[in-house]
Amino acid sequence: MNDTQNSPLRGVRALDVCLTPALLPLFDVADYIVVIIDIFRATSSICYGIENGAEAIIPVSEVEECAAYREKGLNYLLAAERNGEVVAGFDFGNSPFAYTPEKVGGKTVVLTTTNGTHALHLSRGARQVVIGSFLNLTALCNWLKIQNDNVLLVCAGWKNNFNLEDTLFAGAVIEQLKSLDYKQDDAALAANDLYQLGRHDIAGYLKKTSHGERLKKLGIEEDITFCLQVDLTTAIPVLAGEKLVKL
Amino acid sequence: MNDTQNSPLRGVRALDVCLTPALLPLFDVADYIVVIIDIFRATSSICYGIENGAEAIIPVSEVEECAAYREKGLNYLLAAERNGEVVAGFDFGNSPFAYTPEKVGGKTVVLTTTNGTHALHLSRGARQVVIGSFLNLTALCNWLKIQNDNVLLVCAGWKNNFNLEDTLFAGAVIEQLKSLDYKQDDAALAANDLYQLGRHDIAGYLKKTSHGERLKKLGIEEDITFCLQVDLTTAIPVLAGEKLVKL
C-alpha cells in the first residue's frame, strides 16, 4: 500500500464508495469486501441469472473474448450486444429478461460487459468480490452486516465516468448499513444523501441523467424498469477465480 | 482527444463537473473554461489575496519549491504550512486571514498547496483557467454566463479523493448557471442536488465530513467559517503562465 491509498482505521469498519473505477487505485482493496455495481444492466442481469440457476456467469470485456467460448462446448451461453442489438451468432444480449430459469438453469453464461468487467478486474485483490443490484439489495445488505468487515462499494460508471444510477444504489446499501458502527467517507455520505433525494421515485429521479437518455434511445426502457425493482432476488453472486457463482 | 474523453456536443454549452483531479484525463480540457475549486483553503485564500491587491499568486506543490523563491527577491511573500503551522522561515501559512491588503498589496505570493496545484497543472491546456470559491461565487458566475462557452468545474479534492466541500461549491455555481441553456453531466446533476441539501447551512452540512473533522483537529475552524462566506469578493483570479492574476 502506498501513502495515497485509503485504508480503514483499525477497530472501526469502513464503509467507502469508489465513484468510478478510475478512482480504484486510491483504495487498498485487500482491506475490503468489494461490491461491484453496474445497475444498467450488467450486475442486475448477473443477479437475476444466478438467482435463476445459472451455474456461473463469466464477465468478459470484448465480443471476441465471448465468442471464443463457443469452441469450449455447448454448456456455454454467450451474451453479447452492441448498440442494443444481440450480436449475430450469440445466444442473447444484456437484457435481464433473457436470464430466465428456462434459459440459464444449469448453464454457464459468458457475458460481455465493458464497465462491469473493468471494475471486477481492478477489484480482484479484495477479500471478497460480490455483485450488487436493486434486485438483491436487502439480501446483500443482510450478508454484509454479519461480515464484520470493511465494505467498498464500487460504481462501475460509464467509461470511467461518474453516473447517478450506480451512485444511488450505493446510497441504498449505505441506508441499510449506516445504523451499524461504520466510518463513512465523503463519497458514501454523498451517495446516501443522493439516495434520500431519489428513493421515492428512483426511475423519475434518473430520467434527468445522461445515461438514462442514452439507454432510452436504445429502446430498453423495460430493462430499466426491471433493473430498478427492489428485492426481487436473494442470491448473492461472488467472484471465484474468473467466474461469478452463487455465494 | 481519444474516444474515452468527454467533449461537448456542438451547439450546446456543456456544464460538467470533474469530481477529483484523478478524473481529469476523462475530459478534453481544451474544450472548456476550467474553474479550479479547493475551498479549504487554497482557492479561498487566492480569491481573497487577489481581491486585496496581490499582484500575483504562484501556486507550487512543495515547500522546497516555495523556499526557492526567497532568492529571487524581496517582492515575494512565501506561504507554507505543514500540519496547521507556518513552516519556520516562511512569511505565513495558508490561512486566508493572512491575505490582507496590508500584507499582500503589490506583492507576489508563492503559495504551497498540494491539491490545488495538482488540479491547476492538469488543467493547463484549458481555454482559460479561473479560480472559484464561495468568496467570489456570484462574480465568477456572472462572468461565466457571458462567456458563451463550456464550463468544467474541477474539484481539487483531497489527495485525489472526492470531497464534499468542493462538490457543494460546484453545485452552487451550477445553481446560478442552470437556468441558461447548458447540458449537464451526471456529476453536475449530483453536485447541484447536494448543494440543495446543504445550501441553507453549509457549515452544518459539512460537519459530518472526514475533511471537516481533519481540519477541525488542525484548529482552523475560523478559517472554515471565513471560507464559507458568500460574495465577500468580486475579483476573479485567472491563470497567466505560472501565475494567478486578476482577470
GROMACS .gro file of C-alpha atoms in nm:
model
  494
    1MET     CA    1   0.000   0.000   0.000
    2ASN     CA    2   0.134   0.344  -0.081
    3ASP     CA    3   0.058   0.651   0.127
    4THR     CA    4  -0.204   0.789  -0.111
    5GLN     CA    5  -0.427   0.486  -0.065
    6ASN     CA    6  -0.719   0.474   0.169
    7SER     CA    7  -0.706   0.207   0.428
    8PRO     CA    8  -0.954   0.174   0.710
    9LEU     CA    9  -0.856   0.262   1.064
   10ARG     CA   10  -0.808  -0.029   1.298
   11GLY     CA   11  -1.108  -0.108   1.513
   12VAL     CA   12  -1.361   0.083   1.302
   13ARG     CA   13  -1.528  -0.071   1.000
   14ALA     CA   14  -1.508   0.142   0.688
   15LEU     CA   15  -1.800   0.195   0.453
   16ASP     CA   16  -1.650   0.366   0.150
   17VAL     CA   17  -1.769   0.440  -0.202
   18CYS     CA   18  -1.548   0.437  -0.510
   19LEU     CA   19  -1.743   0.659  -0.751
   20THR     CA   20  -1.580   0.526  -1.068
   21PRO     CA   21  -1.324   0.252  -1.146
   22ALA     CA   22  -1.075   0.530  -1.228
   23LEU     CA   23  -1.057   0.601  -0.854
   24LEU     CA   24  -0.995   0.239  -0.750
   25PRO     CA   25  -0.615   0.287  -0.728
   26LEU     CA   26  -0.686   0.520  -0.433
   27PHE     CA   27  -0.815   0.226  -0.230
   28ASP     CA   28  -0.625  -0.070  -0.093
   29VAL     CA   29  -0.887  -0.327  -0.198
   30ALA     CA   30  -0.712  -0.600   0.004
   31ASP     CA   31  -0.866  -0.438   0.312
   32TYR     CA   32  -1.224  -0.459   0.187
   33ILE     CA   33  -1.514  -0.669   0.076
   34VAL     CA   34  -1.588  -0.511  -0.261
   35VAL     CA   35  -1.940  -0.479  -0.405
   36ILE     CA   36  -1.948  -0.424  -0.782
   37ILE     CA   37  -2.237  -0.207  -0.903
   38ASP     CA   38  -2.341  -0.168  -1.266
   39ILE     CA   39  -2.716  -0.118  -1.243
   40PHE     CA   40  -2.788  -0.069  -1.617
   41ARG     CA   41  -2.758  -0.359  -1.676
   42ALA     CA   42  -2.468  -0.592  -1.605
   43THR     CA   43  -2.497  -0.651  -1.231
   44SER     CA   44  -2.876  -0.664  -1.247
   45SER     CA   45  -2.862  -0.935  -1.515
   46ILE     CA   46  -2.595  -1.123  -1.318
   47CYS     CA   47  -2.805  -1.123  -1.000
   48TYR     CA   48  -3.111  -1.241  -1.193
   49GLY     CA   49  -2.916  -1.511  -1.377
   50ILE     CA   50  -2.755  -1.654  -1.063
   51GLU     CA   51  -3.092  -1.643  -0.885
   52ASN     CA   52  -3.242  -1.837  -1.173
   53GLY     CA   53  -2.996  -2.123  -1.153
   54ALA     CA   54  -2.709  -2.027  -1.383
   55GLU     CA   55  -2.415  -2.238  -1.269
   56ALA     CA   56  -2.179  -1.948  -1.329
   57ILE     CA   57  -2.151  -1.620  -1.512
   58ILE     CA   58  -1.821  -1.518  -1.669
   59PRO     CA   59  -1.792  -1.147  -1.740
   60VAL     CA   60  -1.561  -1.055  -2.029
   61SER     CA   61  -1.480  -0.720  -2.193
   62GLU     CA   62  -1.483  -0.798  -2.563
   63VAL     CA   63  -1.724  -0.968  -2.801
   64GLU     CA   64  -1.428  -1.168  -2.941
   65GLU     CA   65  -1.340  -1.298  -2.594
   66CYS     CA   66  -1.700  -1.406  -2.554
   67ALA     CA   67  -1.711  -1.576  -2.894
   68ALA     CA   68  -1.401  -1.780  -2.807
   69TYR     CA   69  -1.610  -1.974  -2.553
   70ARG     CA   70  -1.818  -2.117  -2.839
   71GLU     CA   71  -1.544  -2.370  -2.902
   72LYS     CA   72  -1.531  -2.482  -2.540
   73GLY     CA   73  -1.861  -2.667  -2.557
   74LEU     CA   74  -2.237  -2.643  -2.561
   75ASN     CA   75  -2.274  -2.568  -2.193
   76TYR     CA   76  -2.182  -2.204  -2.253
   77LEU     CA   77  -2.442  -1.945  -2.337
   78LEU     CA   78  -2.295  -1.640  -2.500
   79ALA     CA   79  -2.437  -1.295  -2.433
   80ALA     CA   80  -2.320  -1.005  -2.645
   81GLU     CA   81  -2.483  -0.685  -2.750
   82ARG     CA   82  -2.377  -0.378  -2.941
   83ASN     CA   83  -2.598  -0.071  -2.965
   84GLY     CA   84  -2.891  -0.250  -2.809
   85GLU     CA   85  -2.895  -0.541  -3.056
   86VAL     CA   86  -2.792  -0.903  -2.997
   87VAL     CA   87  -2.473  -0.964  -3.195
   88ALA     CA   88  -2.530  -1.215  -3.478
   89GLY     CA   89  -2.442  -1.569  -3.373
   90PHE     CA   90  -2.484  -1.503  -2.999
   91ASP     CA   91  -2.749  -1.655  -2.776
   92PHE     CA   92  -2.876  -1.332  -2.625
   93GLY     CA   93  -2.788  -0.975  -2.530
   94ASN     CA   94  -2.757  -0.797  -2.198
   95SER     CA   95  -3.125  -0.769  -2.114
   96PRO     CA   96  -3.209  -0.923  -1.777
   97PHE     CA   97  -3.524  -1.068  -1.937
   98ALA     CA   98  -3.303  -1.323  -2.112
   99TYR     CA   99  -3.180  -1.466  -1.781
  100THR     CA  100  -3.482  -1.687  -1.707
  101PRO     CA  101  -3.462  -2.028  -1.536
  102GLU     CA  102  -3.554  -2.196  -1.867
  103LYS     CA  103  -3.266  -2.033  -2.047
  104VAL     CA  104  -2.985  -2.018  -1.791
  105GLY     CA  105  -3.064  -2.304  -1.548
  106GLY     CA  106  -2.752  -2.523  -1.512
  107LYS     CA  107  -2.563  -2.323  -1.776
  108THR     CA  108  -2.259  -2.101  -1.769
  109VAL     CA  109  -2.323  -1.762  -1.924
  110VAL     CA  110  -2.039  -1.564  -2.078
  111LEU     CA  111  -2.144  -1.200  -2.058
  112THR     CA  112  -1.986  -0.913  -2.247
  113THR     CA  113  -1.984  -0.603  -2.032
  114THR     CA  114  -1.730  -0.326  -2.056
  115ASN     CA  115  -1.780  -0.120  -1.741
  116GLY     CA  116  -1.865  -0.409  -1.508
  117THR     CA  117  -1.573  -0.624  -1.622
  118HIS     CA  118  -1.333  -0.334  -1.584
  119ALA     CA  119  -1.443  -0.277  -1.225
  120LEU     CA  120  -1.423  -0.652  -1.148
  121HIS     CA  121  -1.070  -0.686  -1.285
  122LEU     CA  122  -0.945  -0.395  -1.078
  123SER     CA  123  -1.103  -0.543  -0.764
  124ARG     CA  124  -0.952  -0.890  -0.785
  125GLY     CA  125  -0.727  -0.840  -0.483
  126ALA     CA  126  -1.019  -0.776  -0.247
  127ARG     CA  127  -1.109  -1.005   0.044
  128GLN     CA  128  -1.423  -1.095  -0.148
  129VAL     CA  129  -1.591  -0.952  -0.456
  130VAL     CA  130  -1.969  -0.969  -0.464
  131ILE     CA  131  -2.230  -0.834  -0.703
  132GLY     CA  132  -2.498  -0.586  -0.608
  133SER     CA  133  -2.812  -0.454  -0.775
  134PHE     CA  134  -3.152  -0.331  -0.661
  135LEU     CA  135  -3.273  -0.685  -0.731
  136ASN     CA  136  -3.073  -0.836  -0.441
  137LEU     CA  137  -3.037  -0.523  -0.224
  138THR     CA  138  -3.161  -0.646   0.113
  139ALA     CA  139  -3.010  -0.994   0.084
  140LEU     CA  140  -2.675  -0.834   0.005
  141CYS     CA  141  -2.701  -0.589   0.295
  142ASN     CA  142  -2.801  -0.858   0.543
  143TRP     CA  143  -2.496  -1.056   0.441
  144LEU     CA  144  -2.264  -0.754   0.461
  145LYS     CA  145  -2.393  -0.673   0.810
  146ILE     CA  146  -2.277  -1.004   0.953
  147GLN     CA  147  -1.931  -0.998   0.793
  148ASN     CA  148  -1.787  -0.753   1.044
  149ASP     CA  149  -1.562  -0.623   0.770
  150ASN     CA  150  -1.487  -0.309   0.569
  151VAL     CA  151  -1.708  -0.252   0.267
  152LEU     CA  152  -1.611  -0.076  -0.054
  153LEU     CA  153  -1.898  -0.006  -0.294
  154VAL     CA  154  -1.752   0.022  -0.644
  155CYS     CA  155  -1.964   0.203  -0.900
  156ALA     CA  156  -1.880   0.075  -1.247
  157GLY     CA  157  -1.990   0.404  -1.402
  158TRP     CA  158  -1.977   0.460  -1.774
  159LYS     CA  159  -1.634   0.459  -1.938
  160ASN     CA  160  -1.482   0.558  -1.604
  161ASN     CA  161  -1.724   0.850  -1.564
  162PHE     CA  162  -1.939   0.901  -1.258
  163ASN     CA  163  -2.303   0.805  -1.307
  164LEU     CA  164  -2.606   0.861  -1.090
  165GLU     CA  165  -2.773   0.518  -1.108
  166ASP     CA  166  -2.476   0.330  -0.963
  167THR     CA  167  -2.419   0.600  -0.702
  168LEU     CA  168  -2.785   0.591  -0.597
  169PHE     CA  169  -2.762   0.217  -0.544
  170ALA     CA  170  -2.450   0.265  -0.331
  171GLY     CA  171  -2.660   0.509  -0.129
  172ALA     CA  172  -2.932   0.246  -0.089
  173VAL     CA  173  -2.681  -0.002   0.054
  174ILE     CA  174  -2.550   0.262   0.294
  175GLU     CA  175  -2.907   0.332   0.403
  176GLN     CA  176  -2.935  -0.027   0.528
  177LEU     CA  177  -2.588  -0.039   0.686
  178LYS     CA  178  -2.545   0.306   0.835
  179SER     CA  179  -2.709   0.235   1.169
  180LEU     CA  180  -2.420  -0.003   1.236
  181ASP     CA  181  -2.087   0.130   1.350
  182TYR     CA  182  -1.921   0.215   1.019
  183LYS     CA  183  -1.699   0.510   0.937
  184GLN     CA  184  -1.812   0.657   0.603
  185ASP     CA  185  -1.600   0.852   0.357
  186ASP     CA  186  -1.731   1.167   0.185
  187ALA     CA  187  -1.840   0.974  -0.124
  188ALA     CA  188  -2.051   0.745   0.098
  189LEU     CA  189  -2.212   1.047   0.265
  190ALA     CA  190  -2.288   1.199  -0.076
  191ALA     CA  191  -2.424   0.873  -0.220
  192ASN     CA  192  -2.659   0.829   0.072
  193ASP     CA  193  -2.779   1.190   0.051
  194LEU     CA  194  -2.850   1.146  -0.321
  195TYR     CA  195  -3.040   0.828  -0.241
  196GLN     CA  196  -3.255   1.021   0.008
  197LEU     CA  197  -3.350   1.258  -0.274
  198GLY     CA  198  -3.429   0.984  -0.522
  199ARG     CA  199  -3.555   0.693  -0.315
  200HIS     CA  200  -3.926   0.753  -0.352
  201ASP     CA  201  -3.912   0.761  -0.730
  202ILE     CA  202  -3.580   0.629  -0.849
  203ALA     CA  203  -3.689   0.594  -1.211
  204GLY     CA  204  -3.818   0.952  -1.211
  205TYR     CA  205  -3.502   1.079  -1.045
  206LEU     CA  206  -3.281   0.908  -1.302
  207LYS     CA  207  -3.474   1.040  -1.601
  208LYS     CA  208  -3.271   1.359  -1.598
  209THR     CA  209  -2.940   1.178  -1.635
  210SER     CA  210  -2.729   1.143  -1.947
  211HIS     CA  211  -2.713   0.766  -1.920
  212GLY     CA  212  -3.090   0.743  -1.882
  213GLU     CA  213  -3.131   0.933  -2.207
  214ARG     CA  214  -2.876   0.715  -2.378
  215LEU     CA  215  -3.047   0.395  -2.267
  216LYS     CA  216  -3.386   0.533  -2.366
  217LYS     CA  217  -3.254   0.586  -2.718
  218LEU     CA  218  -3.154   0.220  -2.725
  219GLY     CA  219  -3.517   0.127  -2.663
  220ILE     CA  220  -3.454  -0.060  -2.341
  221GLU     CA  221  -3.690   0.122  -2.110
  222GLU     CA  222  -3.843  -0.209  -1.998
  223ASP     CA  223  -3.499  -0.327  -1.891
  224ILE     CA  224  -3.455  -0.009  -1.686
  225THR     CA  225  -3.785  -0.062  -1.507
  226PHE     CA  226  -3.687  -0.423  -1.442
  227CYS     CA  227  -3.344  -0.329  -1.303
  228LEU     CA  228  -3.498  -0.085  -1.054
  229GLN     CA  229  -3.712  -0.349  -0.884
  230VAL     CA  230  -3.608  -0.388  -0.522
  231ASP     CA  231  -3.558  -0.730  -0.360
  232LEU     CA  232  -3.683  -0.947  -0.643
  233THR     CA  233  -3.398  -1.192  -0.570
  234THR     CA  234  -3.192  -1.316  -0.277
  235ALA     CA  235  -2.887  -1.478  -0.439
  236ILE     CA  236  -2.552  -1.305  -0.394
  237PRO     CA  237  -2.312  -1.364  -0.682
  238VAL     CA  238  -1.949  -1.389  -0.565
  239LEU     CA  239  -1.629  -1.393  -0.767
  240ALA     CA  240  -1.448  -1.730  -0.761
  241GLY     CA  241  -1.149  -1.719  -0.993
  242GLU     CA  242  -1.281  -1.593  -1.325
  243LYS     CA  243  -1.639  -1.688  -1.257
  244LEU     CA  244  -1.928  -1.542  -1.066
  245VAL     CA  245  -2.112  -1.810  -0.872
  246LYS     CA  246  -2.378  -1.823  -0.602
  247LEU     CA  247  -2.240  -1.747  -0.255
  248MET     CA  248  -0.852   1.364  -2.791
  249ASN     CA  249  -0.912   0.993  -2.752
  250ASP     CA  250  -1.255   0.833  -2.761
  251THR     CA  251  -1.283   0.793  -2.385
  252GLN     CA  252  -1.271   1.168  -2.331
  253ASN     CA  253  -1.572   1.384  -2.284
  254SER     CA  254  -1.613   1.660  -2.533
  255PRO     CA  255  -1.920   1.882  -2.550
  256LEU     CA  256  -2.168   1.847  -2.832
  257ARG     CA  257  -2.163   2.120  -3.092
  258GLY     CA  258  -2.421   2.390  -3.042
  259VAL     CA  259  -2.492   2.311  -2.677
  260ARG     CA  260  -2.279   2.451  -2.397
  261ALA     CA  261  -2.158   2.189  -2.151
  262LEU     CA  262  -2.161   2.238  -1.776
  263ASP     CA  263  -1.961   1.946  -1.638
  264VAL     CA  264  -1.807   1.860  -1.303
  265CYS     CA  265  -1.481   1.676  -1.255
  266LEU     CA  266  -1.517   1.534  -0.904
  267THR     CA  267  -1.144   1.483  -0.842
  268PRO     CA  268  -0.825   1.559  -1.037
  269ALA     CA  269  -0.787   1.183  -1.091
  270LEU     CA  270  -1.079   1.206  -1.335
  271LEU     CA  271  -0.938   1.498  -1.537
  272PRO     CA  272  -0.792   1.271  -1.809
  273LEU     CA  273  -1.155   1.186  -1.897
  274PHE     CA  274  -1.211   1.544  -2.012
  275ASP     CA  275  -1.065   1.724  -2.308
  276VAL     CA  276  -0.987   2.044  -2.118
  277ALA     CA  277  -0.905   2.227  -2.442
  278ASP     CA  278  -1.283   2.249  -2.497
  279TYR     CA  279  -1.358   2.418  -2.166
  280ILE     CA  280  -1.313   2.714  -1.939
  281VAL     CA  281  -1.192   2.540  -1.623
  282VAL     CA  282  -1.277   2.658  -1.272
  283ILE     CA  283  -1.043   2.525  -1.003
  284ILE     CA  284  -1.208   2.464  -0.665
  285ASP     CA  285  -1.023   2.397  -0.341
  286ILE     CA  286  -1.247   2.553  -0.078
  287PHE     CA  287  -1.042   2.458   0.232
  288ARG     CA  288  -0.838   2.669   0.180
  289ALA     CA  289  -0.628   2.730  -0.130
  290THR     CA  290  -0.878   2.882  -0.372
  291SER     CA  291  -1.045   3.083  -0.095
  292SER     CA  292  -0.710   3.234   0.006
  293ILE     CA  293  -0.623   3.301  -0.359
  294CYS     CA  294  -0.951   3.487  -0.420
  295TYR     CA  295  -0.904   3.691  -0.105
  296GLY     CA  296  -0.541   3.771  -0.186
  297ILE     CA  297  -0.611   3.883  -0.542
  298GLU     CA  298  -0.906   4.091  -0.419
  299ASN     CA  299  -0.675   4.256  -0.169
  300GLY     CA  300  -0.424   4.370  -0.426
  301ALA     CA  301  -0.172   4.089  -0.454
  302GLU     CA  302  -0.002   4.141  -0.789
  303ALA     CA  303   0.009   3.767  -0.847
  304ILE     CA  304  -0.015   3.436  -0.665
  305ILE     CA  305   0.205   3.146  -0.769
  306PRO     CA  306   0.081   2.807  -0.651
  307VAL     CA  307   0.351   2.543  -0.602
  308SER     CA  308   0.335   2.186  -0.470
  309GLU     CA  309   0.635   2.162  -0.241
  310VAL     CA  310   0.773   2.367   0.047
  311GLU     CA  311   1.118   2.347  -0.119
  312GLU     CA  312   0.982   2.494  -0.443
  313CYS     CA  313   0.832   2.776  -0.241
  314ALA     CA  314   1.155   2.838  -0.049
  315ALA     CA  315   1.348   2.870  -0.378
  316TYR     CA  316   1.167   3.197  -0.443
  317ARG     CA  317   1.339   3.354  -0.141
  318GLU     CA  318   1.647   3.405  -0.352
  319LYS     CA  319   1.456   3.580  -0.630
  320GLY     CA  320   1.400   3.897  -0.432
  321LEU     CA  321   1.208   4.068  -0.159
  322ASN     CA  322   0.892   4.116  -0.356
  323TYR     CA  323   0.791   3.754  -0.294
  324LEU     CA  324   0.593   3.652   0.009
  325LEU     CA  325   0.624   3.285   0.087
  326ALA     CA  326   0.330   3.089   0.226
  327ALA     CA  327   0.388   2.739   0.355
  328GLU     CA  328   0.221   2.532   0.620
  329ARG     CA  329   0.251   2.180   0.746
  330ASN     CA  330   0.005   2.032   0.994
  331GLY     CA  331  -0.157   2.368   1.056
  332GLU     CA  332   0.164   2.551   1.149
  333VAL     CA  333   0.357   2.811   0.948
  334VAL     CA  334   0.683   2.650   0.840
  335ALA     CA  335   0.984   2.817   1.006
  336GLY     CA  336   1.133   3.089   0.788
  337PHE     CA  337   0.815   3.149   0.585
  338ASP     CA  338   0.604   3.463   0.589
  339PHE     CA  339   0.272   3.300   0.657
  340GLY     CA  340   0.065   2.984   0.619
  341ASN     CA  341  -0.245   2.901   0.418
  342SER     CA  342  -0.497   3.086   0.629
  343PRO     CA  343  -0.699   3.338   0.428
  344PHE     CA  344  -0.665   3.579   0.723
  345ALA     CA  345  -0.305   3.635   0.620
  346TYR     CA  346  -0.404   3.771   0.278
  347THR     CA  347  -0.493   4.123   0.391
  348PRO     CA  348  -0.431   4.437   0.180
  349GLU     CA  349  -0.158   4.542   0.424
  350LYS     CA  350   0.029   4.218   0.379
  351VAL     CA  351  -0.021   4.123   0.015
  352GLY     CA  352  -0.086   4.459  -0.160
  353GLY     CA  353   0.152   4.487  -0.456
  354LYS     CA  354   0.329   4.163  -0.369
  355THR     CA  355   0.359   3.826  -0.535
  356VAL     CA  356   0.264   3.541  -0.304
  357VAL     CA  357   0.412   3.196  -0.353
  358LEU     CA  358   0.160   2.954  -0.205
  359THR     CA  359   0.226   2.591  -0.122
  360THR     CA  360  -0.085   2.387  -0.193
  361THR     CA  361  -0.086   2.022  -0.289
  362ASN     CA  362  -0.438   1.955  -0.413
  363GLY     CA  363  -0.497   2.292  -0.578
  364THR     CA  364  -0.163   2.293  -0.759
  365HIS     CA  365  -0.221   1.940  -0.882
  366ALA     CA  366  -0.559   2.038  -1.031
  367LEU     CA  367  -0.412   2.354  -1.186
  368HIS     CA  368  -0.125   2.170  -1.352
  369LEU     CA  369  -0.358   1.916  -1.508
  370SER     CA  370  -0.584   2.195  -1.641
  371ARG     CA  371  -0.316   2.399  -1.819
  372GLY     CA  372  -0.446   2.315  -2.166
  373ALA     CA  373  -0.788   2.470  -2.100
  374ARG     CA  374  -0.921   2.776  -2.286
  375GLN     CA  375  -0.893   2.962  -1.958
  376VAL     CA  376  -0.831   2.857  -1.600
  377VAL     CA  377  -1.001   3.062  -1.332
  378ILE     CA  378  -1.028   3.026  -0.955
  379GLY     CA  379  -1.352   2.981  -0.768
  380SER     CA  380  -1.456   2.991  -0.403
  381PHE     CA  381  -1.763   3.092  -0.208
  382LEU     CA  382  -1.593   3.429  -0.161
  383ASN     CA  383  -1.623   3.521  -0.532
  384LEU     CA  384  -1.920   3.298  -0.625
  385THR     CA  385  -2.155   3.545  -0.791
  386ALA     CA  386  -1.883   3.748  -0.964
  387LEU     CA  387  -1.745   3.425  -1.110
  388CYS     CA  388  -2.089   3.305  -1.224
  389ASN     CA  389  -2.175   3.639  -1.382
  390TRP     CA  390  -1.853   3.623  -1.580
  391LEU     CA  391  -1.909   3.260  -1.683
  392LYS     CA  392  -2.260   3.344  -1.803
  393ILE     CA  393  -2.136   3.591  -2.062
  394GLN     CA  394  -1.856   3.371  -2.197
  395ASN     CA  395  -2.089   3.157  -2.408
  396ASP     CA  396  -1.851   2.868  -2.354
  397ASN     CA  397  -1.833   2.524  -2.197
  398VAL     CA  398  -1.756   2.515  -1.826
  399LEU     CA  399  -1.571   2.242  -1.638
  400LEU     CA  400  -1.578   2.272  -1.260
  401VAL     CA  401  -1.273   2.090  -1.124
  402CYS     CA  402  -1.287   1.986  -0.761
  403ALA     CA  403  -0.934   1.963  -0.620
  404GLY     CA  404  -1.048   1.711  -0.362
  405TRP     CA  405  -0.805   1.568  -0.110
  406LYS     CA  406  -0.520   1.355  -0.243
  407ASN     CA  407  -0.734   1.274  -0.548
  408ASN     CA  408  -1.029   1.168  -0.333
  409PHE     CA  409  -1.377   1.311  -0.370
  410ASN     CA  410  -1.470   1.564  -0.105
  411LEU     CA  411  -1.800   1.725  -0.019
  412GLU     CA  412  -1.694   2.088   0.027
  413ASP     CA  413  -1.556   2.128  -0.325
  414THR     CA  414  -1.852   1.940  -0.473
  415LEU     CA  415  -2.100   2.159  -0.287
  416PHE     CA  416  -1.936   2.470  -0.427
  417ALA     CA  417  -1.958   2.322  -0.778
  418GLY     CA  418  -2.329   2.276  -0.706
  419ALA     CA  419  -2.356   2.642  -0.602
  420VAL     CA  420  -2.208   2.753  -0.936
  421ILE     CA  421  -2.449   2.527  -1.122
  422GLU     CA  422  -2.736   2.679  -0.925
  423GLN     CA  423  -2.655   3.019  -1.076
  424LEU     CA  424  -2.592   2.890  -1.430
  425LYS     CA  425  -2.851   2.620  -1.475
  426SER     CA  426  -3.132   2.844  -1.598
  427LEU     CA  427  -2.917   2.908  -1.905
  428ASP     CA  428  -2.904   2.656  -2.184
  429TYR     CA  429  -2.631   2.421  -2.062
  430LYS     CA  430  -2.614   2.044  -2.093
  431GLN     CA  431  -2.509   1.899  -1.755
  432ASP     CA  432  -2.331   1.569  -1.693
  433ASP     CA  433  -2.433   1.335  -1.411
  434ALA     CA  434  -2.170   1.475  -1.176
  435ALA     CA  435  -2.312   1.825  -1.228
  436LEU     CA  436  -2.664   1.700  -1.151
  437ALA     CA  437  -2.536   1.529  -0.836
  438ALA     CA  438  -2.335   1.833  -0.722
  439ASN     CA  439  -2.634   2.060  -0.761
  440ASP     CA  440  -2.860   1.819  -0.574
  441LEU     CA  441  -2.611   1.801  -0.288
  442TYR     CA  442  -2.597   2.181  -0.283
  443GLN     CA  443  -2.976   2.191  -0.249
  444LEU     CA  444  -2.942   1.976   0.062
  445GLY     CA  445  -2.668   2.183   0.216
  446ARG     CA  446  -2.728   2.539   0.097
  447HIS     CA  447  -2.914   2.670   0.398
  448ASP     CA  448  -2.643   2.564   0.641
  449ILE     CA  449  -2.328   2.474   0.452
  450ALA     CA  450  -2.109   2.471   0.763
  451GLY     CA  451  -2.355   2.241   0.939
  452TYR     CA  452  -2.380   2.014   0.637
  453LEU     CA  453  -2.005   1.980   0.610
  454LYS     CA  454  -1.955   1.899   0.978
  455LYS     CA  455  -2.020   1.532   0.909
  456THR     CA  456  -1.738   1.503   0.655
  457SER     CA  457  -1.398   1.348   0.706
  458HIS     CA  458  -1.217   1.656   0.585
  459GLY     CA  459  -1.415   1.878   0.819
  460GLU     CA  460  -1.304   1.663   1.111
  461ARG     CA  461  -0.947   1.670   0.990
  462LEU     CA  462  -0.946   2.048   0.960
  463LYS     CA  463  -1.110   2.084   1.298
  464LYS     CA  464  -0.826   1.888   1.451
  465LEU     CA  465  -0.585   2.136   1.295
  466GLY     CA  466  -0.758   2.414   1.488
  467ILE     CA  467  -0.860   2.612   1.184
  468GLU     CA  468  -1.233   2.642   1.245
  469GLU     CA  469  -1.216   3.018   1.199
  470ASP     CA  470  -1.065   2.965   0.855
  471ILE     CA  471  -1.351   2.732   0.765
  472THR     CA  472  -1.611   2.988   0.867
  473PHE     CA  473  -1.426   3.251   0.667
  474CYS     CA  474  -1.404   3.032   0.354
  475LEU     CA  475  -1.779   2.970   0.357
  476GLN     CA  476  -1.870   3.339   0.332
  477VAL     CA  477  -2.055   3.406   0.008
  478ASP     CA  478  -1.970   3.703  -0.217
  479LEU     CA  479  -1.722   3.877   0.007
  480THR     CA  480  -1.509   3.950  -0.302
  481THR     CA  481  -1.552   4.020  -0.673
  482ALA     CA  482  -1.206   3.956  -0.821
  483ILE     CA  483  -1.163   3.654  -1.046
  484PRO     CA  484  -0.811   3.510  -1.040
  485VAL     CA  485  -0.705   3.373  -1.380
  486LEU     CA  486  -0.403   3.164  -1.473
  487ALA     CA  487  -0.148   3.350  -1.688
  488GLY     CA  488   0.156   3.132  -1.744
  489GLU     CA  489   0.264   3.016  -1.398
  490LYS     CA  490   0.088   3.294  -1.213
  491LEU     CA  491  -0.262   3.367  -1.100
  492VAL     CA  492  -0.352   3.730  -1.163
  493LYS     CA  493  -0.666   3.942  -1.157
  494LEU     CA  494  -0.883   3.891  -1.466
   0.00000   0.00000   0.00000
